[in-house]
JSON list of C-alpha atoms in Angstrom, two decimals:
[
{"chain": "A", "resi": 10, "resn": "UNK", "atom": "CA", "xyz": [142.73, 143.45, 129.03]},
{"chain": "A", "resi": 11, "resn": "UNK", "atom": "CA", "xyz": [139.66, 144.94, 131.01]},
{"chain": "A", "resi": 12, "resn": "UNK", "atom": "CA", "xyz": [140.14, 148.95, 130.79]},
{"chain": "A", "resi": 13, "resn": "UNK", "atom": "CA", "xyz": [137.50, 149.10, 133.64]},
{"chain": "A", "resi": 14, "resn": "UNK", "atom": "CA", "xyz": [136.23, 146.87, 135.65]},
{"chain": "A", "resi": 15, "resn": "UNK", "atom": "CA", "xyz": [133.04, 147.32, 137.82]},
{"chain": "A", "resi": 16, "resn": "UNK", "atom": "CA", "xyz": [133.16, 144.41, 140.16]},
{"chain": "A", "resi": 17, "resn": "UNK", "atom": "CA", "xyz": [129.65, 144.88, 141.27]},
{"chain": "A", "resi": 18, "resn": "UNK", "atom": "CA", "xyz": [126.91, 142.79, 138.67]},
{"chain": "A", "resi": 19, "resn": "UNK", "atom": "CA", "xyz": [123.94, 143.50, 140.76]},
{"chain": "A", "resi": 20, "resn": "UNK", "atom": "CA", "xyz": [122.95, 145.15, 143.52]},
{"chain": "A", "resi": 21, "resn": "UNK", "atom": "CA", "xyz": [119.66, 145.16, 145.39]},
{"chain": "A", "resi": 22, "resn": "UNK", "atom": "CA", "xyz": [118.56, 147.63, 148.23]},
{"chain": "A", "resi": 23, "resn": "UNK", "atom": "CA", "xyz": [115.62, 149.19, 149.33]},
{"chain": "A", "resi": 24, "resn": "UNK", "atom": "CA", "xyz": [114.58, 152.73, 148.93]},
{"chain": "A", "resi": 25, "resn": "UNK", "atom": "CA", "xyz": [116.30, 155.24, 151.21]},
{"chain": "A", "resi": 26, "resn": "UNK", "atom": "CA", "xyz": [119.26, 152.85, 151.41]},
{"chain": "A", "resi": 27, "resn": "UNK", "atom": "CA", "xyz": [122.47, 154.29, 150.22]},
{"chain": "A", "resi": 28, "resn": "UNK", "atom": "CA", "xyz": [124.03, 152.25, 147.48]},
{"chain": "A", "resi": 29, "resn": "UNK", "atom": "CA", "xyz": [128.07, 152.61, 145.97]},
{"chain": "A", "resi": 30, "resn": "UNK", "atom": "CA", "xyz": [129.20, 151.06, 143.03]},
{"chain": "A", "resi": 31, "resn": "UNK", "atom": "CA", "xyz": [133.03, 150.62, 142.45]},
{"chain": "A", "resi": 32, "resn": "UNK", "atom": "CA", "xyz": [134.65, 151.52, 139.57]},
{"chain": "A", "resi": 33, "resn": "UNK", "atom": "CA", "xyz": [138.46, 150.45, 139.22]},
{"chain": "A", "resi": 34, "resn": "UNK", "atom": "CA", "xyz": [140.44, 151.50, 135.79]},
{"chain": "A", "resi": 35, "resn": "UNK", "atom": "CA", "xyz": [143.66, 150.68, 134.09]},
{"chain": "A", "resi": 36, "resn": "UNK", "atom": "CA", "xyz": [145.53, 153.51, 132.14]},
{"chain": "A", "resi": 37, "resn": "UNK", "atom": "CA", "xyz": [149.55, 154.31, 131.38]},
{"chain": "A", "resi": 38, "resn": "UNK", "atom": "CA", "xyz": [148.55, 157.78, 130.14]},
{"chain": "A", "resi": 39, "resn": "UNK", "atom": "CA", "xyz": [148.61, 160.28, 132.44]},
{"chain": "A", "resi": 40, "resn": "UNK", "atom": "CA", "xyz": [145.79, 162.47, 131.11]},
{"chain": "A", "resi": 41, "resn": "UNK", "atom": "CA", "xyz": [142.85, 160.68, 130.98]},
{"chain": "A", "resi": 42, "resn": "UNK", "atom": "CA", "xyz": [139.18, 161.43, 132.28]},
{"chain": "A", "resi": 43, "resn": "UNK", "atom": "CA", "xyz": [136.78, 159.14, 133.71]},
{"chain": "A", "resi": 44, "resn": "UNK", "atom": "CA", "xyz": [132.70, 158.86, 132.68]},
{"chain": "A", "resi": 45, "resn": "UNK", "atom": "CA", "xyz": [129.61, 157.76, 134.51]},
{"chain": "A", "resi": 46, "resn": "UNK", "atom": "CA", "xyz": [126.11, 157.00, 132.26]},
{"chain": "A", "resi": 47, "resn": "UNK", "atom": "CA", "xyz": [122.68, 155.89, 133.92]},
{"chain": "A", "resi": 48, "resn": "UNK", "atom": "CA", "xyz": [120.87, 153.64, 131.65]},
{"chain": "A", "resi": 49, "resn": "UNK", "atom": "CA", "xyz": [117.60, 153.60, 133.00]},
{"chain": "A", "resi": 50, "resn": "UNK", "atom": "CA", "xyz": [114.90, 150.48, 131.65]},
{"chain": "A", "resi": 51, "resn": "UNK", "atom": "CA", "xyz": [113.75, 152.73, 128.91]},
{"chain": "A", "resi": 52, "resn": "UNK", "atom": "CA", "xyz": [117.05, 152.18, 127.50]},
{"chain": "A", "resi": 53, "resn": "UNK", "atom": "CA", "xyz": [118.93, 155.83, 126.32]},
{"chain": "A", "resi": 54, "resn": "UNK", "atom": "CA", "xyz": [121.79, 156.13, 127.86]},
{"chain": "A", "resi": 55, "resn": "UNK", "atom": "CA", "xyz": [122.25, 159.43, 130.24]},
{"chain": "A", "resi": 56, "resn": "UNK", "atom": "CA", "xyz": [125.53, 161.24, 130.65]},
{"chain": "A", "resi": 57, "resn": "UNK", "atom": "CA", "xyz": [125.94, 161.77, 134.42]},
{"chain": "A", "resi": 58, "resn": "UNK", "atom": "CA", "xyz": [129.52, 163.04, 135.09]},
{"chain": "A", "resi": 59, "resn": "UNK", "atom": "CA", "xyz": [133.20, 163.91, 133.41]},
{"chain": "A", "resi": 60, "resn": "UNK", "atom": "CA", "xyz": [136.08, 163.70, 135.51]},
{"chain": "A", "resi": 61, "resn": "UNK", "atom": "CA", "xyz": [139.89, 164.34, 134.31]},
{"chain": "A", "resi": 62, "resn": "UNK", "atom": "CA", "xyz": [142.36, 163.03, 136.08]},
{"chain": "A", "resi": 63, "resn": "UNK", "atom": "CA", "xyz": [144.45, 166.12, 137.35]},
{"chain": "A", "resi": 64, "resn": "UNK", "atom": "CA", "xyz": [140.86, 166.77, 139.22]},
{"chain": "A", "resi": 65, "resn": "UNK", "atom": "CA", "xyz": [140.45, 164.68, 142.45]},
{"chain": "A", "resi": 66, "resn": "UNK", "atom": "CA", "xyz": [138.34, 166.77, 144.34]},
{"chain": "A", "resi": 67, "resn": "UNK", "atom": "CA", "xyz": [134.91, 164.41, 145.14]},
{"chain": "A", "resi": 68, "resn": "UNK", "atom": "CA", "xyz": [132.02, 165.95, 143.51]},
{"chain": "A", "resi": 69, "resn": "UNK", "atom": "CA", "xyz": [128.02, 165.86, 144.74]},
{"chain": "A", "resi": 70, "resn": "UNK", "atom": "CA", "xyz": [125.37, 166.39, 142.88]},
{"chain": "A", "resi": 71, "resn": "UNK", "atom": "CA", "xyz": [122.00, 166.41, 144.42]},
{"chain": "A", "resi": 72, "resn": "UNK", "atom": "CA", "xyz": [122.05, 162.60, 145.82]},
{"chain": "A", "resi": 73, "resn": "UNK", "atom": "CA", "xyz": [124.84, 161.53, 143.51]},
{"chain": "A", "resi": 74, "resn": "UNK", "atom": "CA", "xyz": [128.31, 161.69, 144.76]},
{"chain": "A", "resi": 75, "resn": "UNK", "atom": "CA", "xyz": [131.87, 160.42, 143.07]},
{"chain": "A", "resi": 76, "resn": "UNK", "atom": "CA", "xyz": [134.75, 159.66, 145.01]},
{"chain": "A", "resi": 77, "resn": "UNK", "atom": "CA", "xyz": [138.11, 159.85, 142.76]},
{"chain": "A", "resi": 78, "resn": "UNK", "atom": "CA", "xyz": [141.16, 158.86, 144.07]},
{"chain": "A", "resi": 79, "resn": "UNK", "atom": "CA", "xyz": [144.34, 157.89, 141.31]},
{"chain": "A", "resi": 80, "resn": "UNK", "atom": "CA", "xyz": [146.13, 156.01, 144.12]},
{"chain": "A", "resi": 81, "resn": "UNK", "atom": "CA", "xyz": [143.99, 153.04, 143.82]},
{"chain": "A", "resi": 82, "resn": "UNK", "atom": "CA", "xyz": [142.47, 153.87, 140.21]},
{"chain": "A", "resi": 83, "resn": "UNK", "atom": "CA", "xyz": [138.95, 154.24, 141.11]},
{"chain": "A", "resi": 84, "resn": "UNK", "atom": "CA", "xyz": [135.81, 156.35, 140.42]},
{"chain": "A", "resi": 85, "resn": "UNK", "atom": "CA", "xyz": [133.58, 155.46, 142.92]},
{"chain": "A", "resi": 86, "resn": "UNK", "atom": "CA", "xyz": [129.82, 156.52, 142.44]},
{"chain": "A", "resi": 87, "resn": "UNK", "atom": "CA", "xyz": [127.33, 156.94, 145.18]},
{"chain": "A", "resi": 88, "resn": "UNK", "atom": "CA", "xyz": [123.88, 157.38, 145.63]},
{"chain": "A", "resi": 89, "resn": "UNK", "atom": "CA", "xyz": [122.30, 158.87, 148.75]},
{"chain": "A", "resi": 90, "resn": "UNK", "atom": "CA", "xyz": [118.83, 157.74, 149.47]},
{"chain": "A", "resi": 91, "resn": "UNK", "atom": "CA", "xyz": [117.82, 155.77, 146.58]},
{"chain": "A", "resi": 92, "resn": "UNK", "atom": "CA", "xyz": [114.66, 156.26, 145.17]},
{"chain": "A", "resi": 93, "resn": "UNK", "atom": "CA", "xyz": [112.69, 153.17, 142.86]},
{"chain": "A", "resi": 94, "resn": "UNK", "atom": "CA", "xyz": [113.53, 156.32, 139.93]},
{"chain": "A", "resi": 95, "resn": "UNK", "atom": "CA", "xyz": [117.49, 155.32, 140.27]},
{"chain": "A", "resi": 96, "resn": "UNK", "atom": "CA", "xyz": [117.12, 151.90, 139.19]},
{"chain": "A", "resi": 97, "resn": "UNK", "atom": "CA", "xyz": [119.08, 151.56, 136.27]},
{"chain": "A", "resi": 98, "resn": "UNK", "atom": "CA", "xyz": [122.48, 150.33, 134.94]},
{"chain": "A", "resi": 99, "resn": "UNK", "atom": "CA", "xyz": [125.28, 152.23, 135.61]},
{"chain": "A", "resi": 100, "resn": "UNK", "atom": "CA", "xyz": [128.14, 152.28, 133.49]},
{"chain": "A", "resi": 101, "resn": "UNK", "atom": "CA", "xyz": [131.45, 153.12, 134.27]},
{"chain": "A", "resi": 102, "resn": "UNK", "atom": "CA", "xyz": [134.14, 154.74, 131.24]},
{"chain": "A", "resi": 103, "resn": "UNK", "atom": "CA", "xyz": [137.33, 155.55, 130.47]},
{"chain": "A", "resi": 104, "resn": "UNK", "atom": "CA", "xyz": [138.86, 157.85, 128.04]},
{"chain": "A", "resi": 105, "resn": "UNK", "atom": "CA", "xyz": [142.54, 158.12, 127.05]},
{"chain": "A", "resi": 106, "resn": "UNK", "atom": "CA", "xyz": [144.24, 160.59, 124.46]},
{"chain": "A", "resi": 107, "resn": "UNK", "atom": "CA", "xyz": [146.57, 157.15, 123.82]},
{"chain": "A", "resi": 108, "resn": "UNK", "atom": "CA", "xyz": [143.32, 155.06, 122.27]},
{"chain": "A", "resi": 109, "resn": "UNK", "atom": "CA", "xyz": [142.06, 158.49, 120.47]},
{"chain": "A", "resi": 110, "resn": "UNK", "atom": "CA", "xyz": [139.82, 158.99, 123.42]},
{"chain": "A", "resi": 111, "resn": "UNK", "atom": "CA", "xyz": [137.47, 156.10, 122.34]},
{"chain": "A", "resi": 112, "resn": "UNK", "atom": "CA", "xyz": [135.17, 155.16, 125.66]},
{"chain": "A", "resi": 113, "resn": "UNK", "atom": "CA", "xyz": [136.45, 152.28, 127.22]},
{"chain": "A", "resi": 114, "resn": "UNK", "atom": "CA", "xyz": [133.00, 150.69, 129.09]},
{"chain": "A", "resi": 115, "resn": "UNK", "atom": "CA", "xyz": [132.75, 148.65, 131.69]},
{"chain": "A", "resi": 116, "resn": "UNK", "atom": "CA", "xyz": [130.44, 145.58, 131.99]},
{"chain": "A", "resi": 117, "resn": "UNK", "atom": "CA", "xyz": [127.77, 147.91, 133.77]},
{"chain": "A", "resi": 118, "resn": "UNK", "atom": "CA", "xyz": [126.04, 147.56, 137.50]},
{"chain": "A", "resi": 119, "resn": "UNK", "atom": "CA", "xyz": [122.76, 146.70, 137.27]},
{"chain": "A", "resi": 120, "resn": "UNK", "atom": "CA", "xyz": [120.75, 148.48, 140.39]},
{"chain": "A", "resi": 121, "resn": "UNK", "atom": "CA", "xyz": [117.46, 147.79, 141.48]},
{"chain": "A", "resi": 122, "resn": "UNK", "atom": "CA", "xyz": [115.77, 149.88, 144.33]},
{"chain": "A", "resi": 123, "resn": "UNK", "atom": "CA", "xyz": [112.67, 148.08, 146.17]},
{"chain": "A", "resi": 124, "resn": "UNK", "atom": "CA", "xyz": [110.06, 150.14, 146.89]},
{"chain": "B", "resi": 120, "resn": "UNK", "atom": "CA", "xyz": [118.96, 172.54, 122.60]},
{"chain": "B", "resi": 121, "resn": "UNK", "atom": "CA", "xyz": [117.93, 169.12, 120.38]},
{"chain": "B", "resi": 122, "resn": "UNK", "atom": "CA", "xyz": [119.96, 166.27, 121.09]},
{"chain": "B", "resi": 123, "resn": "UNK", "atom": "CA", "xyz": [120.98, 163.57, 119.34]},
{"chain": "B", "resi": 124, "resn": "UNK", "atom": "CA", "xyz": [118.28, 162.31, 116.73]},
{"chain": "B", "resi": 125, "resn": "UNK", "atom": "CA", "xyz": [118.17, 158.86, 115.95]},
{"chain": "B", "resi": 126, "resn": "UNK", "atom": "CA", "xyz": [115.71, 157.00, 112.80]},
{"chain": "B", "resi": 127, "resn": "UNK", "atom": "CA", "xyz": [113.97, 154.61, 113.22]},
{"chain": "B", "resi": 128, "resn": "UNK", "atom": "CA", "xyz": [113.46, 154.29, 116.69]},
{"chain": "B", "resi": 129, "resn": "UNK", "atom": "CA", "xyz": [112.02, 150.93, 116.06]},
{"chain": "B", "resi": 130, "resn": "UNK", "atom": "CA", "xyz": [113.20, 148.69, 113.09]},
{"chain": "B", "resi": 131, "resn": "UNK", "atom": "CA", "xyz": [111.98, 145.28, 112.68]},
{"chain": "B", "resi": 132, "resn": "UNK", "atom": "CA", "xyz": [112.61, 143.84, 108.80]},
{"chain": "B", "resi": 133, "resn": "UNK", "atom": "CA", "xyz": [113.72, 140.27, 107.18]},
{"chain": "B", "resi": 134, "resn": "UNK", "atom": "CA", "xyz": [117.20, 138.78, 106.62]},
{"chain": "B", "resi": 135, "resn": "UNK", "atom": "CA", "xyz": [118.39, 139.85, 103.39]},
{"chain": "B", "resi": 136, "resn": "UNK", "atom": "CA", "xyz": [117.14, 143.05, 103.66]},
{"chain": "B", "resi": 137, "resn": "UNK", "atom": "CA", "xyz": [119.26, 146.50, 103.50]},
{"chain": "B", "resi": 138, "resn": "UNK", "atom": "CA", "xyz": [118.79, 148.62, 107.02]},
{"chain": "B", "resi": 139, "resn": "UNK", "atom": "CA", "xyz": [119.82, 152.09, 107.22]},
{"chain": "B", "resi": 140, "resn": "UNK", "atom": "CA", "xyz": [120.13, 154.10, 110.58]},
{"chain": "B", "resi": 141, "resn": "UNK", "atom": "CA", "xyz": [120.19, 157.65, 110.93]},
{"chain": "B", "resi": 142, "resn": "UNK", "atom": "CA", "xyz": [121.83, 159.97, 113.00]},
{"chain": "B", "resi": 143, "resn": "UNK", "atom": "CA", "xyz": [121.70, 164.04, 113.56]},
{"chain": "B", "resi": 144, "resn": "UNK", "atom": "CA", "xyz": [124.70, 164.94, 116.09]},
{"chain": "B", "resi": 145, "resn": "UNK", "atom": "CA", "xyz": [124.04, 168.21, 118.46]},
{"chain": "B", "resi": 146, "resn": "UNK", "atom": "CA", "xyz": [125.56, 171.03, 116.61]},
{"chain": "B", "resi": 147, "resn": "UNK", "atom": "CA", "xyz": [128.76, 172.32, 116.68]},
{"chain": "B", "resi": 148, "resn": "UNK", "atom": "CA", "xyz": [130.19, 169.06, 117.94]},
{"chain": "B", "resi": 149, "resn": "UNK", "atom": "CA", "xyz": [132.78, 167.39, 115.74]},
{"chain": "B", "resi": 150, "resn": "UNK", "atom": "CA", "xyz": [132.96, 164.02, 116.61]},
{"chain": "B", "resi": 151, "resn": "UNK", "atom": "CA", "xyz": [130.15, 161.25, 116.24]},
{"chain": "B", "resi": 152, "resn": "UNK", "atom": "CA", "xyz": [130.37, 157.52, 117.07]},
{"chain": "B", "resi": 153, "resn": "UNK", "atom": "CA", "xyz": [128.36, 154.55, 116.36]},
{"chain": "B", "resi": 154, "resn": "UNK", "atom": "CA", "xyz": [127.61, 151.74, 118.89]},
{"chain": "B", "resi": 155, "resn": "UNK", "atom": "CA", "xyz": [126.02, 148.79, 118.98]},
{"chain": "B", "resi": 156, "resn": "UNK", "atom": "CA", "xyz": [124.10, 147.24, 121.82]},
{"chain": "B", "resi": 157, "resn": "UNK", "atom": "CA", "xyz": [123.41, 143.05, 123.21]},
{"chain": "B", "resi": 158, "resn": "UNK", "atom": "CA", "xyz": [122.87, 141.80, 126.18]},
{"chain": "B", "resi": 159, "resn": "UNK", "atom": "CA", "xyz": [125.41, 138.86, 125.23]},
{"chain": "B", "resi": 160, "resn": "UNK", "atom": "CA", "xyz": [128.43, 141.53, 123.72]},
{"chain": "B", "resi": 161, "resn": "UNK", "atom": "CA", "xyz": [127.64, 145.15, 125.82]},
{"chain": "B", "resi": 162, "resn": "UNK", "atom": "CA", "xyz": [127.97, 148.21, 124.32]},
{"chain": "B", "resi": 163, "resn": "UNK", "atom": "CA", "xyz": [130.62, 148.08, 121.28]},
{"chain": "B", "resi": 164, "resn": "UNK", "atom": "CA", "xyz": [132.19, 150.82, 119.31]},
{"chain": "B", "resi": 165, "resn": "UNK", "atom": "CA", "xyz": [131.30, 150.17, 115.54]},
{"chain": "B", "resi": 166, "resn": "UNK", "atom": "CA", "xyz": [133.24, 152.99, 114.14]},
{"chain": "B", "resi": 167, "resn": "UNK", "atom": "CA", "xyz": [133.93, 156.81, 114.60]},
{"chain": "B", "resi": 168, "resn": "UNK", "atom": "CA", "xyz": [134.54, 160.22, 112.92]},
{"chain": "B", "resi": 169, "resn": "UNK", "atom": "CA", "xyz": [136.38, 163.36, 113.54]},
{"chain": "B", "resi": 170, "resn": "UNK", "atom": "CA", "xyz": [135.16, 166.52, 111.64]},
{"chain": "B", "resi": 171, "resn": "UNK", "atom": "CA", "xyz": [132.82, 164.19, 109.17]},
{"chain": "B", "resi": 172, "resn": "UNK", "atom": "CA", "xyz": [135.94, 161.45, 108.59]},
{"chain": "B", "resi": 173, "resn": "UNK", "atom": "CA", "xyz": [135.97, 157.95, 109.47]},
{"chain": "B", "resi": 174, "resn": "UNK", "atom": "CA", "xyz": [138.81, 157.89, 111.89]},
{"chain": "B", "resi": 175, "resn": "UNK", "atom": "CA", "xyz": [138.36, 154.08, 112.97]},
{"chain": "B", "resi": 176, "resn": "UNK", "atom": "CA", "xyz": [136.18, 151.66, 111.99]},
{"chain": "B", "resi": 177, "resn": "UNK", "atom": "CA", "xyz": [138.60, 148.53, 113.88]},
{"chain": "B", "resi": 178, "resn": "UNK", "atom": "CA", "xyz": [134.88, 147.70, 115.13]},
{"chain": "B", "resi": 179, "resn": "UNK", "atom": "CA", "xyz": [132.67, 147.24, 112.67]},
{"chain": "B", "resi": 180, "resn": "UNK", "atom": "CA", "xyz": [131.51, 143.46, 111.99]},
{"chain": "B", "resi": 181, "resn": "UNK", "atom": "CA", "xyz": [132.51, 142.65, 108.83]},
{"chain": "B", "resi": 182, "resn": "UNK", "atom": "CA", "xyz": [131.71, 144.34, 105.03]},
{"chain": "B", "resi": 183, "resn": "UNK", "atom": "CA", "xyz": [127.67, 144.21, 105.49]},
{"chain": "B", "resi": 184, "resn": "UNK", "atom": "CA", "xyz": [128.29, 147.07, 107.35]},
{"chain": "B", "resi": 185, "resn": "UNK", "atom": "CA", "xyz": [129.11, 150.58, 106.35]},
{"chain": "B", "resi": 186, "resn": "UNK", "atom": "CA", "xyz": [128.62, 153.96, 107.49]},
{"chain": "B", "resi": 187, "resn": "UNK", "atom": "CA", "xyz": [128.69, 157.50, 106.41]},
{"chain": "B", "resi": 188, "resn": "UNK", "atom": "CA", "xyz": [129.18, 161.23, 107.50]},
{"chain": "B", "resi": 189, "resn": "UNK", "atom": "CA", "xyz": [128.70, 163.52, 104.18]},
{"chain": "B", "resi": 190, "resn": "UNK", "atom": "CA", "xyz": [128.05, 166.67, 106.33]},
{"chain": "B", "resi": 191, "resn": "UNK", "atom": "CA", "xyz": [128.22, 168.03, 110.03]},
{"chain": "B", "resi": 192, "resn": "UNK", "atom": "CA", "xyz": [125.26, 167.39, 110.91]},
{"chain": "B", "resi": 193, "resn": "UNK", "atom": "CA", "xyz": [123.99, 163.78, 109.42]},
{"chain": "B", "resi": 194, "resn": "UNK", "atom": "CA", "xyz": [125.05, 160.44, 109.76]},
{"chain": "B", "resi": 195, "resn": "UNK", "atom": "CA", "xyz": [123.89, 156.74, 108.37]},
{"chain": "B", "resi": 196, "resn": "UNK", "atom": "CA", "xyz": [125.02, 153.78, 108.87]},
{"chain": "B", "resi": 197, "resn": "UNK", "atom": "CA", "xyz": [123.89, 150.64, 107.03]},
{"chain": "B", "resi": 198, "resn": "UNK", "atom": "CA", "xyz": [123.55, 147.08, 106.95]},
{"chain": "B", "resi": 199, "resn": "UNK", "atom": "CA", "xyz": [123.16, 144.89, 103.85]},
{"chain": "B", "resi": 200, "resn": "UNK", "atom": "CA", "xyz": [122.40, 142.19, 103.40]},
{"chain": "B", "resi": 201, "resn": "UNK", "atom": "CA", "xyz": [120.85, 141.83, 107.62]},
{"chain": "B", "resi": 202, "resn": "UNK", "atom": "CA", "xyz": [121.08, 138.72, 109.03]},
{"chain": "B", "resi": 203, "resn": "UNK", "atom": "CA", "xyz": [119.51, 137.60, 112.63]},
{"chain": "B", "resi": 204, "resn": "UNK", "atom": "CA", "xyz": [122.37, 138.06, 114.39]},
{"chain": "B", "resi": 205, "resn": "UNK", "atom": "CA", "xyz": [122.58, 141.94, 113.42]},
{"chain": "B", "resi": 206, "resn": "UNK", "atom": "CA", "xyz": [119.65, 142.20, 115.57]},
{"chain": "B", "resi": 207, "resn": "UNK", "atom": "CA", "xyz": [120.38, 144.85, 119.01]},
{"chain": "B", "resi": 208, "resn": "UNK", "atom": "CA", "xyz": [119.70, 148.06, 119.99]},
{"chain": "B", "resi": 209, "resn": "UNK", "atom": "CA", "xyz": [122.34, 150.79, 117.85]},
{"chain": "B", "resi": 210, "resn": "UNK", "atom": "CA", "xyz": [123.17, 153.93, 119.25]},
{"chain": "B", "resi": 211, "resn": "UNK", "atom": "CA", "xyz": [124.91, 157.07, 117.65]},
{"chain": "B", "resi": 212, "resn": "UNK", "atom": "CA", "xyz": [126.24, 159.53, 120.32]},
{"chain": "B", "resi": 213, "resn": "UNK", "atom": "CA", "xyz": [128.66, 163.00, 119.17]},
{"chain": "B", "resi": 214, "resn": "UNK", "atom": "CA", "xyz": [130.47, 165.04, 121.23]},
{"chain": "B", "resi": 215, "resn": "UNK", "atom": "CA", "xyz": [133.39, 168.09, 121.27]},
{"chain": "B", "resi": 216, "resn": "UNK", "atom": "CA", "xyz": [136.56, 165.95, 120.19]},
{"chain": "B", "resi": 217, "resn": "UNK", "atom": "CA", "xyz": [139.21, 165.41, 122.86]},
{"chain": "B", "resi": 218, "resn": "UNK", "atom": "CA", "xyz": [138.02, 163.71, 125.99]},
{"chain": "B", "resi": 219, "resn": "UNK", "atom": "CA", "xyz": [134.82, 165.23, 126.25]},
{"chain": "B", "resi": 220, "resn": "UNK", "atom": "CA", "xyz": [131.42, 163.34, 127.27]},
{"chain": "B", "resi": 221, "resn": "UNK", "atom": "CA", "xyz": [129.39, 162.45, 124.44]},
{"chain": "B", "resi": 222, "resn": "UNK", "atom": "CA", "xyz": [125.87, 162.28, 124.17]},
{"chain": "B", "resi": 223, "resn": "UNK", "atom": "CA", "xyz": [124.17, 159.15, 122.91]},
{"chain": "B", "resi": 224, "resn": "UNK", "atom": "CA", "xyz": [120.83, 159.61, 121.03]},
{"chain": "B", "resi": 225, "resn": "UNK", "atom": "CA", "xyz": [117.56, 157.78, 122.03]},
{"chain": "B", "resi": 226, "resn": "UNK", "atom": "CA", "xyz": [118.88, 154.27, 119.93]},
{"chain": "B", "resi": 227, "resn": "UNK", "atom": "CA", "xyz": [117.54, 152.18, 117.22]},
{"chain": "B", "resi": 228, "resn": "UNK", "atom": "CA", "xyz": [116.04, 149.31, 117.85]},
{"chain": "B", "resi": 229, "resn": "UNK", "atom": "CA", "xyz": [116.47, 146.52, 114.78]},
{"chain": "B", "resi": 230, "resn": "UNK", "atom": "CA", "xyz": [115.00, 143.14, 114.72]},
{"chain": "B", "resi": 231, "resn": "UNK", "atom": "CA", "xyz": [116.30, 141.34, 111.54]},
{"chain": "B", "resi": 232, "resn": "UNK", "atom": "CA", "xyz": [113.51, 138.24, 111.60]}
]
């Protein structure tokens, strides 16, 4: 079964538009923290955030933002103002003491900012 | 502070052949993972290691693959004999063991012709 799912394939907007990509996750441990990477066209993969689950306070950073809320097991990821420089995939991950805390990836939003 | 150092960045070599990929981890972390990268499978976990041993390797394809951690800071895995369908983009990442965010290196691109 899909550890995380990111609904969201592709999404297209234009530059200052504000774009959110969903994140939902599956987990019986109750210690567990949740992962966003940018993977921009050049290909590395950037570590954007770390989030453990006893932490549900939203979190900005410069025009990124996360929303975390365990009721409906989701890690929500927004940027403000895109710029052409965000398009990227996004990936989505999970971590759980219970699988050795392997990353569990999801499938990965592709974004694509028009200038 | 270096990240993580990947060789070759670029591989491109003919079925049959033996490929070796190389990985220095950031210092002082104690956990280092291999992945490998298609656009038809994602991003899959080929094997990991806690403090230099191989703790899983559920992931790895099948015996033309192995990998290696003789020291803290240096990793390989390799591929022989490399077929066509070996060919993707690998990535080693490390980080602190526990939950913690690891850091992927730059990735190794191998084309087995």
């Amino acid at each position: 079964a899909q550890k995380v799912t990111q609904a969201q394939t592709e999404i297209s907007v234009v530059e200052k538009e504000d774009v959110t990509l969903d994140c939902v996750y599956e987990t019986r441990d109750t210690t567990y923290y949740l992962f966003w990477y940018k993977q921009p066209p050049s290909g590395e993969l950037v570590f954007l955030i770390r989030r453990n689950s006893f932490d549900e306070q939203n979190e900005i950073s410069g025009r990124y933002s996360w929303n975390f809320q365990k009721s409906t097991s989701s890690f929500n990821f927004t940027i403000t103002a895109s710029q052409v420089v965000d398009s990227a995939v996004y990936f989505c991950a999970l971590s759980e003491p219970s699988n050795d805390y392997k990353l569990s990836f999801g499938a990965g939003t592709t974004v694509t900012v028009r200038a | 502070d270096a990240g993580v150092i990947q060789s070759p960045r670029h591989e491109v070599t003919e079925m049959g052949q033996e490929v070796t990929l190389r990985c220095k981890p950031i210092s002082g972390h104690n956990s280092l993972f291999w992945y490998r990268q298609t656009m038809m499978r994602g991003l899959e976990l080929l094997i990991y290691f806690n403090n230099n041993v191989p703790i899983d390797d559920s992931g790895m394809p099948e015996d033309r693959f192995s990998a290696k951690m003789p020291n803290a800071s240096f990793s390989t895995l390799k591929i022989q004999p490399s077929e066509p369908r070996d060919s993707a983009v690998y990535f080693c990442a490390s980080s602190l063991a526990g939950g913690y965010e690891q850091f992927f290196g730059p990735g190794t691109r191998l084309t087995v012709l």
